[in-house]
XYZ file of C-alpha atoms in Angstrom:
453
model
C 12.868 -1.509 39.603
C 10.122 0.842 38.463
C 9.229 0.093 34.850
C 6.809 2.953 34.299
C 7.881 6.564 34.735
C 5.576 9.097 36.355
C 5.058 12.703 35.478
C 5.674 15.387 38.094
C 1.969 16.213 38.153
C 0.404 12.798 38.566
C 0.062 9.268 37.246
C 1.974 8.024 34.197
C 0.745 9.191 30.834
C -0.222 6.841 28.038
C 3.122 7.563 26.375
C 4.964 6.764 29.629
C 3.213 3.426 29.956
C 3.768 2.661 26.294
C 7.510 3.305 26.434
C 7.843 0.985 29.408
C 6.494 -2.056 27.562
C 5.705 -1.599 23.867
C 7.975 -2.084 20.838
C 6.797 -0.055 17.824
C 7.204 -0.882 14.110
C 9.808 0.905 11.975
C 10.998 2.713 15.098
C 14.451 3.059 16.620
C 13.261 2.938 20.200
C 16.405 4.539 21.615
C 16.147 7.766 19.630
C 12.501 8.085 18.612
C 10.361 10.788 20.239
C 7.544 9.651 22.546
C 4.631 8.088 20.644
C 1.629 10.244 19.878
C -1.029 9.257 22.471
C -4.217 8.930 20.409
C -7.436 8.358 22.334
C -10.067 9.115 19.682
C -10.789 9.823 16.057
C -13.565 11.413 14.025
C -13.569 12.163 10.322
C -10.082 13.257 9.249
C -9.018 14.103 12.809
C -7.263 12.215 15.583
C -7.503 13.351 19.222
C -4.698 13.038 21.737
C -4.710 12.299 25.436
C -3.742 15.891 26.178
C -6.547 17.384 24.076
C -4.886 18.158 20.749
C -6.650 17.704 17.400
C -4.396 16.307 14.642
C -5.340 16.037 10.963
C -4.559 12.500 9.792
C -2.578 13.276 6.647
C -1.518 9.679 5.934
C -4.853 7.900 6.487
C -3.385 6.053 9.459
C -0.798 4.291 7.288
C -2.847 4.345 4.101
C -5.833 2.359 5.395
C -8.517 4.894 6.323
C -10.608 6.207 3.430
C -14.024 7.212 4.790
C -12.771 8.910 7.956
C -12.426 7.723 11.524
C -15.393 6.344 13.444
C -17.816 6.460 10.511
C -21.411 5.815 11.704
C -22.253 3.384 8.900
C -19.110 1.342 9.442
C -19.589 1.379 13.202
C -23.124 0.057 12.727
C -22.030 -2.704 10.354
C -19.380 -3.839 12.819
C -21.766 -3.882 15.765
C -24.512 -5.681 13.844
C -22.144 -8.399 12.658
C -20.664 -8.820 16.145
C -24.146 -9.525 17.462
C -24.544 -12.356 14.916
C -21.128 -13.985 14.494
C -17.707 -12.686 15.445
C -15.592 -15.468 13.893
C -15.554 -19.039 12.648
C -12.737 -20.990 11.044
C -12.795 -20.758 7.259
C -11.439 -24.229 6.497
C -14.599 -26.232 5.915
C -16.924 -23.392 6.966
C -18.311 -20.307 5.286
C -20.526 -17.377 6.268
C -22.600 -14.663 4.557
C -20.176 -11.720 4.870
C -17.331 -13.646 3.203
C -19.488 -14.825 0.309
C -21.192 -11.451 -0.090
C -17.838 -9.689 -0.153
C -16.369 -12.113 -2.693
C -19.352 -11.472 -4.967
C -18.940 -7.713 -4.633
C -15.190 -7.822 -5.248
C -15.439 -9.994 -8.349
C -18.047 -7.610 -9.762
C -15.708 -4.632 -9.206
C -12.324 -6.131 -10.097
C -10.921 -6.143 -13.659
C -12.827 -8.515 -15.936
C -11.553 -12.073 -15.689
C -10.798 -12.092 -11.962
C -13.159 -14.726 -10.573
C -11.787 -16.187 -7.336
C -11.063 -14.716 -3.900
C -8.651 -16.179 -1.332
C -8.793 -14.371 2.006
C -5.945 -13.686 4.419
C -5.405 -11.003 7.031
C -3.127 -8.174 5.825
C -1.186 -6.823 2.859
C 1.994 -8.808 3.418
C 0.079 -12.057 3.652
C -1.977 -11.193 0.567
C 1.330 -10.921 -1.305
C 2.729 -14.025 0.385
C -0.315 -15.932 -0.847
C 0.221 -14.600 -4.372
C 3.864 -15.666 -4.421
C 3.034 -19.150 -3.174
C 0.113 -19.480 -5.593
C 2.328 -18.552 -8.516
C 5.033 -21.007 -7.460
C 2.651 -23.929 -6.966
C 0.643 -23.048 -10.078
C 3.559 -24.051 -12.288
C 4.255 -27.206 -10.279
C 0.620 -28.217 -10.644
C 0.807 -27.422 -14.369
C 3.749 -29.786 -14.763
C 6.342 -27.036 -15.328
C 8.436 -27.166 -12.143
C 11.366 -25.328 -13.764
C 9.357 -22.088 -13.622
C 10.552 -20.855 -10.240
C 11.989 -17.409 -10.978
C 10.234 -14.230 -9.879
C 10.778 -10.914 -11.591
C 10.217 -7.768 -9.589
C 11.057 -4.097 -10.017
C 13.605 -1.825 -8.469
C 12.171 0.401 -5.697
C 9.537 -2.269 -4.984
C 8.067 -2.804 -1.545
C 5.628 -5.677 -1.107
C 5.574 -6.332 2.635
C 7.520 -7.719 5.554
C 6.959 -11.474 5.498
C 9.761 -13.523 3.963
C 8.270 -14.024 0.517
C 7.073 -10.430 0.330
C 10.514 -9.166 1.352
C 12.161 -11.393 -1.247
C 10.229 -9.760 -4.094
C 10.881 -6.285 -2.691
C 13.895 -4.111 -3.414
C 17.149 -4.892 -1.629
C 16.919 -2.045 0.881
C 17.114 -1.003 4.507
C 13.797 -2.836 4.973
C 15.197 -6.210 3.932
C 18.985 -6.157 4.343
C 19.159 -7.667 7.829
C 17.149 -10.648 6.612
C 19.066 -11.302 3.389
C 20.085 -14.873 4.384
C 16.393 -15.788 4.687
C 15.296 -14.486 1.291
C 15.081 -16.267 -2.038
C 16.802 -14.704 -5.080
C 14.781 -12.728 -7.626
C 15.480 -10.918 -10.872
C 14.952 -7.156 -10.693
C 14.121 -4.928 -13.652
C 13.913 -1.166 -14.097
C 10.915 0.691 -12.694
C 9.558 3.768 -14.512
C 10.995 6.251 -12.007
C 10.757 9.175 -14.383
C 12.417 11.744 -12.111
C 15.411 9.434 -11.732
C 15.165 7.635 -15.064
C 17.442 4.579 -15.023
C 18.242 5.286 -18.685
C 18.861 9.004 -18.260
C 15.912 9.972 -20.466
C 13.241 12.636 -20.114
C 9.603 11.598 -19.832
C 8.478 14.212 -22.363
C 10.432 12.535 -25.135
C 10.915 8.922 -24.056
C 8.779 6.030 -25.219
C 8.763 4.186 -21.886
C 12.082 2.690 -22.948
C 12.659 1.302 -19.441
C 10.296 -1.544 -20.371
C 13.127 -2.929 -22.457
C 14.936 -4.042 -19.315
C 11.980 -6.180 -18.229
C 11.855 -7.681 -21.707
C 15.562 -8.527 -21.562
C 15.273 -10.058 -18.108
C 12.334 -12.252 -19.101
C 14.126 -13.357 -22.258
C 17.279 -14.227 -20.312
C 15.303 -16.389 -17.896
C 14.534 -18.633 -20.880
C 11.220 -20.106 -19.789
C 12.017 -20.344 -16.076
C 10.037 -17.268 -14.944
C 6.995 -17.948 -12.801
C 5.629 -14.415 -12.395
C 6.243 -10.708 -12.606
C 5.020 -8.755 -9.578
C 4.380 -5.003 -9.669
C 2.729 -2.228 -7.708
C 0.637 -0.751 -10.533
C 0.818 3.013 -11.148
C 2.173 3.908 -7.708
C 5.135 2.340 -5.920
C 4.523 3.283 -2.296
C 7.202 2.759 0.345
C 9.889 2.749 -2.346
C 9.359 6.474 -2.885
C 5.780 7.230 -3.958
C 6.799 6.733 -7.584
C 4.013 7.512 -10.056
C 4.011 5.574 -13.325
C 2.977 6.308 -16.894
C 0.075 3.994 -17.709
C 1.985 2.763 -20.766
C 4.464 0.973 -18.524
C 1.678 -0.972 -16.828
C 0.130 -2.024 -20.137
C 3.614 -3.029 -21.281
C 4.054 -5.315 -18.270
C 0.852 -7.148 -19.181
C 1.947 -7.420 -22.791
C 5.343 -8.876 -21.858
C 3.819 -11.342 -19.395
C 1.548 -12.593 -22.165
C 4.417 -12.806 -24.630
C 6.647 -14.829 -22.285
C 3.802 -16.867 -20.791
C 4.309 -15.789 -17.168
C 1.811 -14.787 -14.510
C 1.300 -11.117 -13.726
C 0.779 -10.276 -10.052
C -0.592 -6.813 -9.242
C 0.055 -5.726 -5.666
C -2.829 -3.299 -5.109
C -2.557 -3.358 -1.336
C -1.961 0.410 -1.409
C -3.512 1.356 -4.733
C -6.805 -0.486 -4.436
C -10.109 1.124 -3.514
C -9.694 4.516 -5.076
C -6.232 5.693 -4.044
C -5.166 6.424 -7.618
C -8.501 7.860 -8.733
C -9.806 4.532 -10.070
C -11.260 1.752 -7.978
C -8.182 -0.306 -8.889
C -4.968 1.019 -10.382
C -4.956 -1.637 -13.109
C -7.888 0.232 -14.644
C -5.540 3.043 -15.724
C -4.171 0.718 -18.401
C -7.271 -1.486 -18.752
C -5.304 -4.609 -17.825
C -6.329 -7.707 -15.928
C -3.556 -9.343 -13.888
C -3.582 -13.063 -13.234
C -3.393 -12.399 -9.496
C -4.272 -9.220 -7.602
C -3.497 -8.516 -3.935
C -5.787 -6.362 -1.779
C -5.770 -5.118 1.815
C -5.366 -1.741 3.604
C -8.440 0.267 2.474
C -10.400 -2.958 1.916
C -11.961 -2.516 5.361
C -11.607 1.294 5.368
C -9.052 1.011 8.149
C -11.247 -0.824 10.639
C -9.928 -4.385 10.801
C -7.142 -6.480 9.252
C -8.208 -8.301 6.091
C -6.393 -9.376 2.961
C -7.641 -10.835 -0.298
C -5.670 -12.456 -3.098
C -7.878 -12.710 -6.152
C -7.176 -14.768 -9.258
C -8.421 -15.738 -12.663
C -10.287 -18.983 -13.170
C -7.249 -20.419 -14.952
C -5.088 -20.000 -11.840
C -7.809 -21.475 -9.639
C -8.351 -24.482 -11.900
C -4.677 -25.442 -11.722
C -5.300 -26.451 -8.097
C -8.353 -28.624 -8.803
C -7.512 -32.320 -8.684
C -8.465 -35.666 -7.213
C -4.932 -35.632 -5.860
C -5.141 -33.823 -2.520
C -1.427 -33.092 -2.746
C -2.225 -30.372 -5.279
C -4.220 -28.470 -2.655
C -3.082 -24.952 -1.809
C -1.871 -25.539 1.743
C -2.071 -22.050 3.170
C -4.342 -20.414 5.735
C -4.669 -18.082 8.702
C -6.604 -18.354 11.948
C -8.557 -15.207 11.117
C -9.078 -15.918 7.415
C -12.271 -14.192 6.194
C -13.098 -12.847 9.645
C -16.838 -12.021 9.539
C -16.402 -8.678 11.319
C -13.799 -7.540 8.797
C -15.851 -8.760 5.832
C -18.956 -6.973 7.119
C -17.109 -3.678 7.436
C -15.596 -4.132 3.966
C -19.099 -4.561 2.549
C -20.279 -1.421 4.319
C -17.282 0.440 2.900
C -18.225 -0.611 -0.639
C -21.762 0.613 0.043
C -20.330 4.028 0.916
C -18.497 4.138 -2.418
C -21.852 3.811 -4.140
C -23.881 6.121 -1.894
C -21.398 8.935 -1.456
C -19.750 9.187 -4.872
C -16.398 8.400 -3.320
C -14.413 8.134 -6.546
C -15.680 11.539 -7.684
C -14.484 12.914 -4.359
C -11.021 11.433 -4.948
C -10.857 13.032 -8.399
C -11.695 16.430 -6.948
C -9.012 15.912 -4.317
C -6.536 15.019 -7.071
C -7.272 18.252 -8.933
C -6.783 20.294 -5.765
C -3.515 18.527 -4.956
C -2.183 19.137 -8.460
C -3.019 22.815 -8.336
C -1.855 23.323 -4.769
C 1.393 21.352 -4.794
C 2.677 22.221 -8.274
C 4.008 25.674 -7.231
C 6.251 23.986 -4.650
C 8.401 22.631 -7.474
C 10.102 26.028 -7.612
C 11.395 25.754 -4.031
C 15.143 25.081 -3.655
C 14.621 21.839 -1.709
C 11.988 20.397 -4.050
C 13.210 18.116 -6.804
C 9.909 16.686 -8.000
C 6.183 16.907 -7.295
C 4.034 13.871 -8.097
C 0.256 13.489 -7.794
C -2.053 10.594 -8.555
C -5.575 10.261 -7.215
C -5.642 11.115 -3.535
C -1.861 11.024 -3.129
C 0.516 13.970 -3.367
C 4.276 13.388 -3.089
C 7.173 15.828 -2.918
C 10.702 14.579 -3.426
C 13.165 16.724 -1.498
C 16.782 17.032 -2.583
C 19.903 18.679 -1.263
C 20.938 19.762 -4.771
C 18.433 20.330 -7.575
C 21.085 20.042 -10.274
C 22.499 16.676 -9.219
C 19.253 15.528 -7.587
C 21.262 14.360 -4.585
C 19.157 13.134 -1.654
C 19.579 11.157 1.531
C 16.996 8.433 0.935
C 14.891 6.723 3.571
C 17.303 7.440 6.435
C 17.640 11.126 5.552
C 17.411 13.122 8.778
C 15.073 15.592 7.122
C 12.228 13.085 7.507
C 12.004 13.166 11.318
C 12.501 16.947 11.314
C 9.625 17.395 8.890
C 7.367 15.045 10.860
C 8.004 16.999 14.077
C 7.400 20.346 12.364
C 4.088 19.206 10.917
C 2.959 17.657 14.184
C 3.586 20.952 15.952
C 1.131 22.480 13.481
C -1.501 19.783 14.011
C -0.806 17.712 10.885
C 0.253 14.056 11.030
C 2.658 13.170 8.204
C 5.326 10.459 8.150
C 7.861 11.193 5.395
C 9.726 8.338 3.758
C 13.065 10.014 4.437
C 13.339 12.692 1.769
C 9.953 11.771 0.252
C 7.204 13.859 1.792
C 3.706 12.689 0.939
C 0.127 13.639 1.790
C -2.503 10.883 1.621
C -5.595 11.877 3.633
C -8.921 10.071 4.041
C -11.170 10.799 1.078
C -13.674 12.678 3.250
C -11.285 15.591 3.702
C -12.898 18.888 2.683
C -11.481 21.428 0.232
C -10.850 23.797 3.145
C -8.972 21.145 5.121
C -6.936 20.186 2.070
C -6.053 23.825 1.408
C -4.950 24.221 5.015
C -2.741 21.119 4.791
C -1.163 22.311 1.534
C -0.416 25.649 3.203
C 1.301 23.862 6.085
C 3.377 21.804 3.681
C 4.503 24.901 1.812
C 5.338 26.820 4.968
C 7.309 23.973 6.537
C 9.323 23.373 3.357
C 10.039 27.103 3.178
C 11.206 27.096 6.791
C 13.475 24.109 6.091
C 14.995 25.987 3.164
C 15.876 28.938 5.373
């Protein structure tokens, strides 16, 4: 049986060959359109096998910040490959890993002093969950096993990360594998869980977290949050007061605060780290995605000295028994260092703030469109929540058919976007120009208008 189809004009295309063998993430392979055959990238653009140029409006799943095929990052990768491509990190170390740890600790909120490497966002969170659980065992408080998370949370696809995420289409099939958690209200201002209006509320939704922590009666191990911007759960932008309130409640109830900055780290929200918006230091912070500017997989779970010291003992049984084959890969660490250099040389955060201002000005008028329920902007991220009824705010959620229709319409115009169902968002690499941003905003407005008709 032939496994690879052939076109009428010649050999099989890349998409043909792909569909014969490859299984893609988050994709219903029976109904999905053929994959986009990307053969190159430069700056904010991707190039297809058949010669099209596509603007990467989602930073290749939120990882690319300095643009594709950046000369400085290419050079750092090649230079490191010529020296050392990899060595196990149990019992060994190497300059890029140490250099990167020093740079991260200098940039992270004051009080974060230790860096534990892994290899992606889900594993960075998995490490954090396991650290928090064992921390209390090592401290002689084994009853502290409960995790508190927020509604609309998404923390990754490994078992621990799914457990602390919202009960959703992402996790439901795996429910028997997950451990129970306590979920509290998130500050989803457009769909306030208390029915309040942001202009007059006092971040009252924090009261639910307070009640949940009180009810746990000293058994809570940690609270985990995505600070300032909940990503896959709907691109929900927070008031900074909620984030500062989380830190305050964690201190009051004596629990660890875990900040999942896998998406928000490295400038996405206009600050190097989202925790800076409320001037808080979590006990544990998770990093990945833009850490290597989209070049190679790398995760980092960073902690305070107090968390680290709980694992120091003459008893080897108190060791943190966790690791990955590619922990602290030298190639990935070298590119991450080069990315941090670009932040300094190119004024990257200033560029993100200019992008934020343009997104606010350009997207705000769309709020008047019949399909648009809410427009949210933070840093280099613009989100538009589409609804079927503006009065009731009814919407179809992640499986809303409008998502694939929007994606196809944008792709036909040369813009790569991947809506989260009824949540349309634009998150380009920071190197996008004002002209390119204006063009993308125009496309978004025109497509939404066409959908309305």
